[in-house]
């Protein structure tokens, strides 16, 4: 603080001006939370009038009874626990039954319409979720979808050093979110930019673009922009098989506006949950367009265990099992599910059927976790190391 | 809801799968808040165990005593008030002394390290803050600052239809945030993209790029990214006169990578508070680089009323008053301050001195409000209508 006040004095000959000009960033008083120290983590909250303060934490099943704070002094509540394993977690405080963000933690993520604090416990694969010294850019791009008759938003990640005039063109991964998500989900909850930056910097993934569109046919863009949804949602009438706009509108836009490979060797599609089902349809319907596909925790494929009809790929694409030569053209068919996600049985069954028909490039991975981002971030990190290999 | 369930049934032959896949967006139960209806606005919060629930609202001085909710039924608290005048406001709930976001309102803004809900009361000039049907893109761009020896982030707005190959090149506004802000502030709190989209679509402003860098010399990027600040902050030793990197690093980067005008006729610089002081120095030090300057609510210029030494432009730039021909070269010198901001006297005094020396292009505006975004959004909207006129 001494240095900062000196610094203030230098700036204008008085600290009071600076204190007003540089308000919250440097001079804001407050408790430290969360504090990671050695192997422990401490949460703190100022709540003098509270009767009960808890943390609702992703690694404790969001059950606030699992992590309660006690009041220390001056209305400051705290709790110290051992750090959970390296991972990007989310949490909120719960004070007398209402949820609130940790006012001392500026790391915040939105999941649908819910805001939660983020907490990165570093180490192991979670280091890929931290900022990299060679960061790529991300663009919020509006494009016209003739298919949907809407001007819609997508995010486009370009890798570090992306050169629009480079002779060697870049491949593109089209990456689809789940139900309740939008074009923002993969870059925030999914940590896509950091994962790509780190893996590319380490030479583990090829430099590629990642295009993250909005796969909800009634949304122009994420609901944070406040644009009313489109009432005409007929596109869903054909089920998960709805996202023809990706190939009709988005691929041409990207190939017109970016320095990318314009054939199947440079195109991949992957998605989680709803986006996994969309990826299945998009890839198998357009085998000449994409060279690989990633399907993470698809409810379409894992439907039987969660109350749906058993998944039958042959019914959707006649020949998939009876004449596999027709469809056995992908370099990579990556399938994955969380071990505690009940979609896993259906996903495994699909994998088994593809193996029985000797589909090439089939990769199966499973990770501890439910239907959650912890699993999908690892899926992304694995998948991008498999595709566009030279 | 009937339609949505039908819709679900169509999707997978069962609604239970869809309900899991499309969780929060469509099926989330909850109260509506805030609800704008006719001329009223209703806030609602579920808090069965609370003893006191208030709204801390920007238009009521953030004083929670000014807007208290009462418990209706089932633990739902609410209050209905007349709508304030059209404007983009911020608020939080306060429950028994702790602040929390409105869980029913997905519109959230960050001011420094504080998160608040946003509330747009439409009408009048506030309609410029709503999404436009012809939106421009925004890029999160990392560039190398040789001056700071850091890889830093800035936001770059490109107007609707921006064409990187267009023969007629675009002008550029460099737009600087205040103390406690960062490269994210102007596009979120300042609503820059929406303001630009609307004014350009209405033909009131020329299509232009808006570059929003991070003016804190110790930050690589907004603190939301979790990158530790740079310890060496020597750049501040020369006071507000610190942002030479804008001209040394950022202008060349933009002119290399975008389709922009590369002379002073196509460059403008403006900023609020700390960024207003920076804009003063940048513009007058580089009169051959910029053709206009906007200074909003500068604490440097308004210093005397907030505890600083009286502002003396002549001391910074010998000749400013004694030999005005040397500096009287801008098409626009836009000066503004909130009427309840104590910086206004110093700002007005500077305006008076420029008039006395017959500086051309001097524009003064004042708006009801303190040292706040309500004023700066209007400053931006006015300023961009004055610059780059053909």
XYZ file of C-alpha atoms in Angstrom:
780
model
C 0.000 0.000 0.000
C 2.870 2.346 0.775
C 4.145 1.960 -2.774
C 0.730 2.530 -4.215
C 0.242 5.746 -2.270
C 3.651 6.985 -3.334
C 2.684 6.143 -6.848
C -0.533 8.091 -6.343
C 1.368 11.071 -5.052
C 3.636 11.039 -8.091
C 0.708 10.968 -10.391
C -1.041 14.171 -9.505
C 0.658 15.541 -6.464
C -2.243 14.322 -4.378
C -3.598 10.927 -3.567
C -7.230 11.974 -3.330
C -7.592 12.565 -7.047
C -6.023 9.277 -7.929
C -8.073 7.423 -5.391
C -11.145 8.585 -7.203
C -9.761 7.981 -10.673
C -8.463 4.513 -9.936
C -11.207 3.389 -7.655
C -11.809 -0.291 -7.272
C -8.793 -1.868 -8.848
C -6.096 -0.956 -6.396
C -7.652 0.720 -3.412
C -10.636 -1.398 -2.732
C -10.509 -2.815 0.745
C -11.803 -6.291 1.304
C -11.145 -9.798 2.439
C -9.223 -12.223 0.289
C -11.324 -15.032 -1.115
C -10.694 -17.633 -2.274
C -7.145 -17.858 -0.964
C -5.050 -20.745 -2.239
C -2.103 -21.320 0.073
C 0.066 -24.415 0.153
C -2.456 -27.211 -0.134
C -5.395 -25.379 1.427
C -8.087 -23.072 0.226
C -9.928 -20.486 2.310
C -13.248 -18.856 1.510
C -14.191 -15.632 3.270
C -17.285 -13.450 3.237
C -18.310 -10.349 5.146
C -21.889 -10.936 6.333
C -22.412 -9.548 9.872
C -26.156 -10.171 9.894
C -26.115 -13.685 8.444
C -27.185 -16.717 10.429
C -25.819 -19.357 8.082
C -23.169 -19.075 5.384
C -22.184 -21.935 3.083
C -20.348 -22.569 -0.149
C -22.202 -24.356 -2.917
C -19.300 -25.946 -4.783
C -19.123 -27.958 -7.974
C -16.686 -30.454 -6.443
C -19.133 -31.055 -3.576
C -22.182 -31.576 -5.762
C -23.324 -27.973 -5.235
C -24.715 -29.071 -1.858
C -24.257 -26.149 0.525
C -24.533 -28.464 3.518
C -21.171 -29.893 2.520
C -19.206 -26.715 3.165
C -20.271 -24.344 5.915
C -18.447 -21.242 7.078
C -18.155 -20.060 10.658
C -18.149 -16.473 11.809
C -14.713 -15.340 12.930
C -14.768 -11.665 13.891
C -16.264 -8.431 12.640
C -18.851 -10.374 10.718
C -16.235 -12.142 8.586
C -17.148 -15.736 7.933
C -14.563 -18.237 6.735
C -13.707 -21.846 6.140
C -10.439 -23.515 5.203
C -10.340 -26.883 3.489
C -7.766 -28.968 1.641
C -7.570 -28.065 -2.036
C -9.463 -30.361 -4.341
C -7.536 -31.907 -7.247
C -6.394 -29.583 -10.043
C -9.438 -28.507 -12.053
C -11.487 -25.472 -12.968
C -14.332 -25.404 -10.453
C -17.390 -23.235 -9.909
C -19.053 -22.125 -6.695
C -21.301 -19.541 -5.077
C -21.918 -18.513 -1.514
C -25.284 -19.302 0.054
C -26.344 -16.933 2.822
C -29.558 -17.809 4.654
C -30.908 -19.516 1.573
C -29.961 -17.011 -1.112
C -27.102 -17.522 -3.569
C -24.525 -14.848 -4.185
C -21.230 -14.388 -5.919
C -18.054 -14.113 -3.889
C -17.490 -10.321 -3.959
C -13.731 -10.869 -3.599
C -13.455 -13.101 -6.645
C -13.601 -11.383 -10.018
C -13.539 -14.743 -11.846
C -17.137 -15.319 -12.897
C -18.739 -17.682 -15.396
C -22.251 -17.809 -16.804
C -23.952 -21.150 -17.403
C -27.203 -20.417 -19.229
C -28.767 -17.757 -17.043
C -26.852 -18.620 -13.871
C -23.688 -16.833 -12.742
C -21.084 -18.594 -10.623
C -17.574 -17.872 -9.469
C -14.764 -19.774 -11.120
C -11.867 -21.249 -9.194
C -8.827 -22.693 -10.918
C -6.811 -25.123 -8.831
C -3.618 -25.332 -10.893
C -1.579 -28.388 -11.793
C -1.754 -31.360 -14.117
C -4.113 -30.978 -17.108
C -5.761 -27.948 -15.432
C -2.698 -25.915 -16.398
C -4.133 -25.920 -19.894
C -7.017 -23.815 -18.556
C -4.728 -20.958 -17.492
C -3.723 -18.086 -19.761
C -0.883 -18.875 -22.127
C 1.903 -16.439 -23.013
C 1.075 -16.971 -26.699
C -2.640 -16.187 -26.819
C -4.886 -16.393 -29.861
C -7.599 -13.869 -30.599
C -11.342 -14.339 -30.448
C -13.840 -12.457 -32.579
C -17.539 -11.946 -31.971
C -18.805 -12.214 -35.514
C -22.277 -11.496 -36.881
C -23.205 -13.348 -40.059
C -26.370 -13.766 -42.033
C -28.003 -17.184 -41.909
C -30.105 -17.586 -45.036
C -31.285 -20.921 -43.659
C -32.657 -19.322 -40.487
C -33.302 -15.915 -42.017
C -31.511 -14.303 -39.116
C -28.406 -12.233 -38.484
C -26.685 -14.384 -35.882
C -23.582 -14.270 -33.734
C -20.727 -16.731 -33.476
C -17.295 -16.647 -31.859
C -14.228 -17.326 -33.965
C -10.932 -18.248 -32.325
C -7.810 -17.639 -34.408
C -4.531 -19.091 -33.140
C -1.547 -17.070 -31.958
C 0.226 -15.563 -34.929
C -2.707 -16.238 -37.259
C -1.701 -14.723 -40.574
C -4.460 -13.925 -43.011
C -1.942 -13.899 -45.854
C -0.037 -17.049 -44.947
C 0.420 -19.487 -47.802
C -0.203 -22.570 -45.663
C -3.870 -22.351 -44.794
C -5.412 -23.197 -41.436
C -7.839 -26.024 -40.634
C -11.103 -25.298 -38.803
C -12.899 -27.020 -35.945
C -16.620 -26.247 -35.685
C -17.448 -26.638 -31.999
C -21.036 -26.899 -30.784
C -22.490 -26.190 -27.336
C -25.164 -28.062 -25.393
C -28.781 -27.303 -24.505
C -28.979 -24.116 -22.466
C -25.652 -22.997 -23.890
C -24.892 -20.509 -26.629
C -22.001 -19.154 -28.691
C -20.305 -17.936 -25.517
C -20.259 -21.267 -23.652
C -17.229 -23.007 -25.130
C -14.956 -19.978 -24.750
C -15.902 -19.296 -21.125
C -17.089 -22.488 -19.404
C -15.168 -24.581 -21.913
C -11.967 -22.541 -21.725
C -11.459 -23.177 -25.424
C -9.078 -20.291 -26.098
C -6.762 -21.203 -23.228
C -6.806 -24.911 -24.094
C -6.026 -24.189 -27.747
C -3.343 -21.631 -26.900
C -1.561 -24.005 -24.530
C -1.748 -27.113 -26.708
C -0.674 -25.232 -29.829
C 2.196 -23.555 -27.950
C 3.308 -26.991 -26.727
C 3.180 -28.367 -30.260
C 0.492 -30.875 -29.254
C -2.236 -29.477 -31.485
C -2.000 -28.000 -34.961
C -2.724 -24.274 -35.220
C -6.391 -24.157 -36.189
C -9.408 -21.903 -36.093
C -12.234 -22.840 -33.747
C -15.681 -21.622 -34.746
C -18.265 -21.552 -31.956
C -21.721 -20.778 -33.328
C -25.071 -20.531 -31.561
C -26.907 -23.827 -32.125
C -30.260 -22.729 -30.711
C -32.414 -22.048 -33.754
C -34.537 -19.472 -31.944
C -31.641 -17.332 -30.685
C -29.946 -14.575 -32.640
C -27.216 -14.520 -30.010
C -26.599 -15.249 -26.331
C -29.441 -14.077 -24.100
C -27.063 -11.630 -22.392
C -27.609 -9.315 -25.363
C -31.306 -9.096 -24.530
C -32.544 -9.817 -28.051
C -35.966 -11.536 -27.943
C -35.892 -15.110 -29.260
C -37.395 -15.803 -32.667
C -40.879 -17.202 -32.228
C -40.770 -19.414 -35.318
C -38.807 -22.446 -34.171
C -39.878 -24.876 -36.874
C -36.302 -25.899 -37.469
C -36.447 -28.129 -34.421
C -39.276 -30.153 -35.918
C -36.756 -32.583 -37.324
C -35.139 -33.206 -33.971
C -31.449 -32.983 -33.298
C -31.069 -33.219 -37.041
C -31.659 -29.487 -37.216
C -28.425 -27.736 -37.710
C -28.103 -27.714 -41.479
C -27.253 -24.023 -41.236
C -23.749 -24.943 -40.097
C -22.899 -26.336 -43.516
C -25.200 -24.031 -45.496
C -24.281 -20.692 -43.916
C -21.377 -20.869 -41.501
C -18.802 -22.960 -43.373
C -19.100 -20.733 -46.485
C -18.826 -17.576 -44.337
C -15.662 -18.820 -42.649
C -14.110 -19.983 -45.913
C -14.824 -16.633 -47.526
C -13.509 -14.501 -44.681
C -10.589 -16.439 -43.217
C -7.416 -18.011 -44.546
C -8.536 -21.620 -44.172
C -8.373 -24.974 -45.945
C -11.417 -25.415 -48.162
C -11.747 -29.175 -48.271
C -12.677 -31.976 -45.881
C -9.081 -32.489 -44.713
C -9.295 -29.103 -43.018
C -12.758 -29.383 -41.477
C -13.860 -31.050 -38.249
C -17.046 -30.862 -36.192
C -17.549 -31.659 -32.519
C -19.987 -30.865 -29.772
C -21.236 -31.677 -26.319
C -24.649 -32.988 -25.277
C -27.152 -31.416 -27.721
C -24.156 -30.336 -29.808
C -22.912 -33.928 -29.791
C -26.155 -35.063 -31.399
C -25.909 -32.215 -33.891
C -22.311 -33.197 -34.676
C -23.396 -36.783 -35.331
C -25.987 -35.660 -37.878
C -23.823 -32.976 -39.452
C -20.809 -35.266 -39.883
C -22.601 -38.360 -41.210
C -24.829 -36.327 -43.481
C -21.813 -34.497 -44.886
C -19.064 -37.112 -45.090
C -17.479 -35.249 -47.967
C -17.362 -32.044 -45.928
C -15.750 -33.176 -42.663
C -12.799 -35.477 -42.009
C -13.389 -36.037 -38.303
C -16.112 -35.819 -35.683
C -16.210 -35.553 -31.891
C -19.297 -36.535 -29.924
C -19.193 -35.704 -26.226
C -21.912 -36.976 -23.828
C -24.683 -37.011 -26.397
C -28.187 -37.425 -25.021
C -29.342 -38.582 -28.439
C -26.914 -41.503 -28.406
C -27.275 -42.128 -24.679
C -31.029 -41.611 -24.742
C -32.194 -45.030 -23.528
C -30.684 -44.577 -20.080
C -32.312 -41.198 -19.593
C -35.804 -42.080 -20.720
C -35.546 -41.973 -24.497
C -35.799 -44.558 -27.226
C -32.616 -46.580 -27.807
C -30.326 -44.944 -30.318
C -30.301 -46.589 -33.735
C -27.748 -45.068 -36.097
C -28.918 -47.355 -38.924
C -32.397 -45.806 -38.731
C -30.968 -42.341 -39.181
C -28.408 -43.302 -41.837
C -29.362 -46.510 -43.612
C -26.151 -48.371 -44.305
C -24.265 -47.250 -41.216
C -24.191 -50.826 -39.927
C -25.475 -52.766 -42.966
C -23.099 -51.149 -45.458
C -20.357 -49.460 -43.437
C -18.153 -48.778 -46.470
C -20.558 -45.947 -47.253
C -19.798 -44.096 -44.018
C -16.434 -45.399 -42.889
C -14.528 -42.379 -44.120
C -13.558 -40.358 -41.057
C -10.009 -40.106 -39.800
C -11.282 -39.720 -36.256
C -14.593 -40.585 -34.611
C -14.013 -39.472 -31.042
C -16.590 -40.589 -28.497
C -16.555 -39.765 -24.804
C -18.748 -39.488 -21.732
C -18.421 -38.822 -18.026
C -18.300 -41.951 -15.920
C -21.125 -40.711 -13.707
C -23.221 -39.494 -16.657
C -26.047 -41.932 -17.388
C -25.579 -41.287 -21.081
C -22.427 -43.417 -20.898
C -24.130 -46.772 -21.594
C -25.652 -45.596 -24.855
C -22.413 -43.914 -25.869
C -20.452 -47.115 -25.143
C -22.985 -49.177 -27.048
C -22.540 -46.949 -30.119
C -18.775 -47.282 -29.818
C -19.100 -51.079 -29.645
C -21.266 -51.165 -32.785
C -18.786 -49.007 -34.706
C -15.976 -51.344 -33.623
C -17.985 -54.399 -34.695
C -18.316 -52.853 -38.135
C -14.588 -52.084 -38.145
C -14.982 -48.306 -38.376
C -11.548 -46.721 -38.504
C -10.373 -43.919 -36.271
C -12.773 -44.690 -33.424
C -11.443 -43.314 -30.140
C -13.161 -43.834 -26.809
C -12.379 -41.863 -23.657
C -14.143 -41.642 -20.359
C -13.419 -39.334 -17.468
C -14.592 -39.144 -13.872
C -17.531 -36.760 -13.742
C -21.151 -36.328 -14.688
C -22.811 -34.304 -17.432
C -20.466 -31.392 -16.886
C -17.766 -29.097 -18.256
C -15.007 -30.835 -16.307
C -15.456 -33.731 -18.742
C -15.975 -31.649 -21.882
C -12.857 -29.535 -21.410
C -10.804 -32.738 -21.333
C -12.694 -33.981 -24.386
C -11.765 -30.855 -26.295
C -8.125 -31.079 -25.203
C -7.936 -34.720 -26.335
C -9.852 -34.291 -29.551
C -7.821 -31.372 -30.905
C -4.631 -33.392 -30.452
C -6.034 -36.101 -32.739
C -7.273 -34.026 -35.658
C -5.543 -32.326 -38.599
C -2.387 -34.346 -38.019
C 0.220 -33.817 -40.688
C -45.387 -24.168 -22.109
C -47.676 -26.516 -23.972
C -45.925 -25.637 -27.193
C -42.533 -26.153 -25.669
C -43.433 -29.593 -24.385
C -44.837 -30.556 -27.748
C -41.646 -29.303 -29.247
C -39.738 -31.467 -26.763
C -41.794 -34.505 -27.669
C -41.063 -33.987 -31.327
C -37.408 -33.719 -30.648
C -36.661 -37.108 -29.223
C -39.948 -38.815 -28.666
C -39.655 -38.021 -25.000
C -39.543 -34.805 -23.049
C -37.303 -36.080 -20.275
C -34.232 -36.244 -22.472
C -34.803 -32.802 -23.833
C -35.417 -31.378 -20.413
C -31.940 -32.465 -19.441
C -30.320 -31.380 -22.678
C -31.953 -27.970 -22.753
C -31.888 -27.263 -19.078
C -31.941 -23.696 -18.002
C -32.928 -21.820 -21.117
C -36.502 -22.856 -21.563
C -37.526 -24.942 -18.628
C -36.123 -23.051 -15.721
C -38.833 -22.056 -13.333
C -38.542 -18.749 -11.542
C -39.988 -15.391 -10.823
C -39.813 -12.605 -13.372
C -37.514 -9.750 -12.420
C -37.210 -7.018 -13.329
C -40.575 -6.756 -15.058
C -41.192 -3.639 -17.122
C -44.890 -3.173 -17.720
C -46.596 -0.016 -18.896
C -44.842 2.646 -16.873
C -43.939 0.500 -13.891
C -41.106 -1.789 -12.959
C -41.304 -4.701 -10.537
C -38.388 -6.382 -8.792
C -38.872 -9.840 -7.305
C -36.655 -12.164 -5.294
C -37.233 -15.537 -3.640
C -35.745 -15.289 -0.142
C -37.923 -17.105 2.405
C -35.473 -16.692 5.278
C -34.608 -13.047 4.701
C -35.540 -10.327 7.181
C -34.839 -7.361 4.934
C -34.603 -7.162 1.151
C -33.719 -4.002 -0.778
C -32.586 -2.885 -4.194
C -29.400 -0.874 -4.444
C -30.060 1.063 -7.640
C -27.916 3.452 -9.640
C -30.817 5.877 -10.121
C -31.338 6.005 -6.345
C -27.704 6.627 -5.473
C -27.130 2.938 -4.705
C -28.741 3.547 -1.324
C -30.664 0.380 -0.426
C -32.824 2.307 2.040
C -34.420 4.018 -0.941
C -36.051 0.890 -2.340
C -37.240 -1.855 -0.006
C -39.151 -4.970 -0.963
C -41.929 -6.566 1.038
C -42.610 -10.256 1.377
C -45.688 -11.319 -0.547
C -46.166 -15.087 -0.330
C -44.069 -18.226 -0.456
C -40.994 -16.215 0.421
C -41.269 -14.058 -2.701
C -40.341 -10.451 -2.034
C -41.331 -7.711 -4.433
C -41.664 -4.020 -5.039
C -43.255 -2.070 -7.882
C -42.232 1.485 -8.694
C -42.696 3.909 -11.564
C -40.059 3.455 -14.259
C -37.205 5.917 -14.095
C -36.401 7.885 -17.266
C -34.983 5.985 -20.234
C -31.402 5.003 -19.438
C -29.178 1.992 -18.887
C -29.135 1.487 -15.119
C -27.384 -0.900 -12.762
C -28.586 -2.469 -9.534
C -28.137 -5.343 -7.115
C -30.316 -6.820 -4.414
C -29.248 -6.403 -0.793
C -30.472 -9.132 1.545
C -29.723 -8.666 5.225
C -26.622 -6.672 4.407
C -25.138 -8.786 1.627
C -25.260 -7.837 -2.059
C -26.386 -10.281 -4.680
C -27.288 -10.341 -8.330
C -30.908 -10.700 -9.374
C -31.029 -14.418 -10.296
C -33.845 -13.723 -12.772
C -31.877 -11.132 -14.722
C -29.189 -12.429 -17.049
C -28.061 -8.878 -17.897
C -24.912 -8.373 -15.861
C -22.113 -5.831 -16.041
C -18.713 -5.711 -14.365
C -17.323 -2.420 -13.095
C -13.753 -3.107 -11.995
C -14.178 -6.085 -9.710
C -17.859 -5.503 -8.935
C -20.712 -7.245 -10.736
C -24.122 -5.607 -11.047
C -27.293 -6.276 -12.975
C -28.043 -4.050 -15.921
C -31.498 -2.660 -16.618
C -32.320 -0.864 -19.841
C -35.355 1.395 -19.672
C -35.973 2.008 -23.372
C -36.830 5.257 -25.102
C -35.145 8.464 -26.154
C -31.342 8.319 -26.434
C -31.322 5.028 -24.461
C -32.539 3.287 -27.601
C -28.986 3.655 -28.854
C -27.940 1.246 -26.100
C -30.095 -1.597 -27.417
C -28.935 -4.131 -29.993
C -29.140 -2.920 -33.576
C -30.209 -5.059 -36.505
C -26.969 -4.147 -38.270
C -24.337 -5.096 -35.703
C -20.598 -4.665 -36.025
C -18.098 -7.215 -34.803
C -15.729 -6.957 -31.878
C -12.378 -8.710 -31.658
C -10.327 -9.460 -28.579
C -6.876 -8.851 -29.959
C -3.497 -9.583 -28.377
C -0.618 -7.405 -29.569
C 2.938 -6.917 -28.486
C 3.744 -3.636 -26.789
C 7.454 -2.980 -27.240
C 7.039 0.119 -25.068
C 5.700 -1.927 -22.140
C 7.458 -5.166 -23.074
C 4.187 -7.026 -22.672
C 1.756 -8.977 -24.789
C -1.435 -7.061 -24.116
C -5.091 -7.269 -24.992
C -7.332 -4.713 -26.638
C -10.828 -4.811 -28.130
C -11.364 -3.718 -31.702
C -14.828 -2.835 -32.953
C -15.354 -3.021 -36.725
C -18.572 -1.558 -38.138
C -21.350 -3.563 -39.801
C -20.237 -4.622 -43.252
C -16.586 -3.810 -42.544
C -14.724 -4.885 -45.641
C -11.034 -5.511 -45.292
C -10.594 -5.093 -49.039
C -12.710 -1.980 -49.489
C -11.036 0.799 -51.428
C -12.363 3.586 -49.199
C -10.537 3.078 -45.947
C -12.052 3.441 -42.488
C -11.176 6.027 -39.831
C -10.299 4.924 -36.283
C -11.308 6.196 -32.871
C -8.964 5.209 -30.025
C -11.157 5.110 -26.924
C -9.672 5.039 -23.426
C -11.207 3.842 -20.162
C -10.958 5.329 -16.676
C -9.141 4.270 -13.516
C -10.363 0.873 -12.391
C -11.465 0.098 -15.927
C -9.819 -1.991 -18.585
C -10.155 -2.961 -22.247
C -13.575 -4.449 -21.549
C -15.166 -1.367 -19.950
C -16.181 0.689 -22.982
C -17.836 -2.236 -24.771
C -19.849 -3.396 -21.735
C -20.498 -0.489 -19.353
C -20.045 1.995 -22.182
C -22.210 0.101 -24.679
C -19.857 1.205 -27.420
C -20.787 -1.461 -29.958
C -24.514 -0.772 -29.683
C -24.046 3.006 -29.779
C -21.830 2.765 -32.855
C -24.113 0.263 -34.590
C -27.180 2.420 -34.067
C -25.611 5.758 -34.986
C -23.926 4.326 -38.078
C -27.151 2.593 -39.153
C -28.986 5.903 -38.752
C -26.350 7.692 -40.830
C -25.437 9.904 -37.883
C -21.897 8.648 -37.514
C -19.385 7.614 -40.167
C -18.512 3.916 -40.249
C -15.331 3.722 -38.174
C -13.248 1.319 -36.145
C -13.150 1.825 -32.395
C -10.042 0.563 -30.641
C -10.372 0.014 -26.892
C -6.999 -0.773 -25.325
C -6.044 -1.399 -21.714
C -4.590 1.833 -20.323
C -3.339 0.398 -17.036
C 0.389 -0.013 -17.547
C 0.635 -2.885 -15.080
C -2.129 -5.022 -16.652
C -1.667 -7.425 -19.536
C -5.440 -7.654 -19.800
C -8.622 -7.345 -17.732
C -8.309 -8.923 -14.299
C -11.028 -11.417 -15.226
C -8.341 -13.382 -17.059
C -6.453 -13.906 -13.807
C -3.059 -12.824 -15.136
C -0.945 -11.315 -12.324
C -0.224 -7.626 -12.828
C 3.268 -6.586 -13.874
C 5.199 -5.451 -10.830
C 7.280 -2.851 -12.678
C 4.961 0.137 -12.966
C 7.589 2.797 -13.640
C 5.611 4.046 -16.593
C 3.302 5.921 -14.237
C 6.186 7.988 -12.904
C 5.380 10.679 -15.411
C 1.778 10.944 -14.317
C -1.146 10.837 -16.693
C 1.371 11.539 -19.394
C 2.077 7.815 -19.511
C 0.372 6.291 -22.438
C 2.948 6.755 -25.169
C 2.392 3.114 -26.082
C -0.841 4.073 -27.810
C 1.046 5.901 -30.545
C 4.174 3.738 -30.435
C 2.558 0.285 -30.459
C -1.189 0.316 -30.989
C -1.633 2.749 -33.874
C 0.987 0.902 -35.986
C -0.611 -2.465 -35.145
C -4.052 -1.279 -36.218
C -2.741 0.342 -39.381
C -0.872 -2.827 -40.322
C -3.746 -5.219 -39.660
C -6.899 -3.311 -40.625
C -8.134 -1.444 -43.658
C -7.836 2.034 -42.168
C -6.823 5.577 -43.057
C -3.162 6.119 -42.224
C -3.060 9.849 -41.612
C -4.364 12.297 -39.026
C -7.644 12.861 -40.835
C -8.595 9.280 -39.956
C -7.451 9.195 -36.334
C -9.178 10.412 -33.191
C -8.544 9.822 -29.504
C -10.977 10.151 -26.592
C -11.328 8.901 -23.076
C -13.090 9.223 -19.766
C -11.653 10.237 -16.405
C -8.093 8.831 -16.355
C -8.482 8.157 -20.066
C -9.529 11.784 -20.554
C -6.234 12.933 -19.082
C -4.395 10.425 -21.251
C -6.271 11.679 -24.310
C -5.258 15.264 -23.530
C -1.588 14.316 -23.425
C -1.713 11.965 -26.379
C -3.542 14.426 -28.619
C -1.537 17.567 -27.817
C 1.758 15.723 -27.905
C 0.878 14.226 -31.291
C -0.955 16.967 -33.141
C 0.236 15.538 -36.442
C -1.193 12.137 -35.573
C -4.742 12.966 -34.460
C -7.319 15.307 -35.936
C -9.722 15.378 -32.976
C -9.819 14.717 -29.261
C -12.556 13.977 -26.709
C -11.986 14.578 -23.013
C -14.768 13.310 -20.744
C -14.780 14.137 -16.999
C -11.025 14.340 -16.639
C -9.716 14.414 -13.080
C -6.481 15.922 -14.355
C -8.285 18.937 -15.795
C -10.824 19.069 -12.985
C -8.224 18.399 -10.314
C -8.539 21.550 -8.226
C -12.081 20.784 -7.151
C -11.173 17.294 -6.007
C -8.033 18.111 -4.061
C -5.410 18.451 -6.768
C -3.351 21.323 -8.079
C -5.156 23.608 -10.567
C -4.749 22.398 -14.134
C -2.325 24.428 -16.193
C -2.206 23.347 -19.822
C 0.531 25.869 -20.567
C 2.803 24.153 -18.056
C 2.373 20.847 -19.834
C 2.564 22.250 -23.351
C 4.359 25.596 -23.454
C 2.604 27.692 -26.049
C -0.867 26.322 -25.536
C -2.076 29.715 -24.310
C 0.919 31.913 -25.146
C 1.282 30.754 -28.759
C -1.971 28.980 -29.644
C -1.139 28.766 -33.363
C 1.195 25.927 -32.423
C -1.618 23.757 -31.071
C -4.782 25.098 -32.665
C -4.982 22.321 -35.234
C -7.790 20.010 -34.188
C -11.083 19.775 -36.005
C -12.831 18.904 -32.751
C -11.886 19.416 -29.120
C -14.868 17.901 -27.313
C -15.088 18.573 -23.588
C -17.791 17.314 -21.261
C -18.579 16.558 -17.657
C -21.492 15.461 -15.518
C -23.311 18.340 -13.843
C -22.992 16.670 -10.442
C -19.341 15.725 -10.992
C -17.053 18.086 -9.082
C -14.574 17.909 -11.948
C -16.939 20.161 -13.911
C -15.453 23.465 -12.711
C -11.955 22.617 -13.880
C -13.295 21.253 -17.160
C -15.316 24.433 -17.730
C -12.318 26.564 -16.872
C -10.228 24.767 -19.503
C -13.001 25.246 -22.044
C -13.090 28.973 -21.242
C -9.323 29.320 -21.712
C -9.460 27.553 -25.074
C -12.258 29.894 -26.165
C -10.288 32.927 -25.020
C -7.442 31.797 -27.242
C -9.888 31.228 -30.114
C -9.256 27.508 -30.408
C -11.382 26.128 -33.216
C -13.649 23.104 -32.936
C -14.202 23.440 -29.193
C -17.465 21.755 -28.158
C -18.804 21.780 -24.629
C -21.557 19.482 -23.363
C -22.804 18.778 -19.895
C -25.305 16.169 -18.792
C -27.175 15.492 -15.573
C -25.168 12.967 -13.591
C -22.014 12.467 -11.587
C -18.778 10.700 -12.419
C -20.575 7.861 -14.131
C -21.248 5.900 -17.300
C -24.631 7.530 -17.844
C -22.698 10.674 -18.798
C -19.896 8.954 -20.731
C -22.226 6.949 -22.972
C -23.830 10.224 -24.052
C -20.387 11.736 -24.541
C -19.425 8.903 -26.853
C -22.667 9.180 -28.804
C -22.173 12.937 -29.266
C -18.479 12.799 -30.026
C -18.686 10.175 -32.769
C -21.267 12.295 -34.592
C -18.777 15.169 -34.750
C -15.679 13.410 -36.014
C -14.568 12.170 -39.448
C -17.209 14.272 -41.142
C -16.934 14.167 -44.913
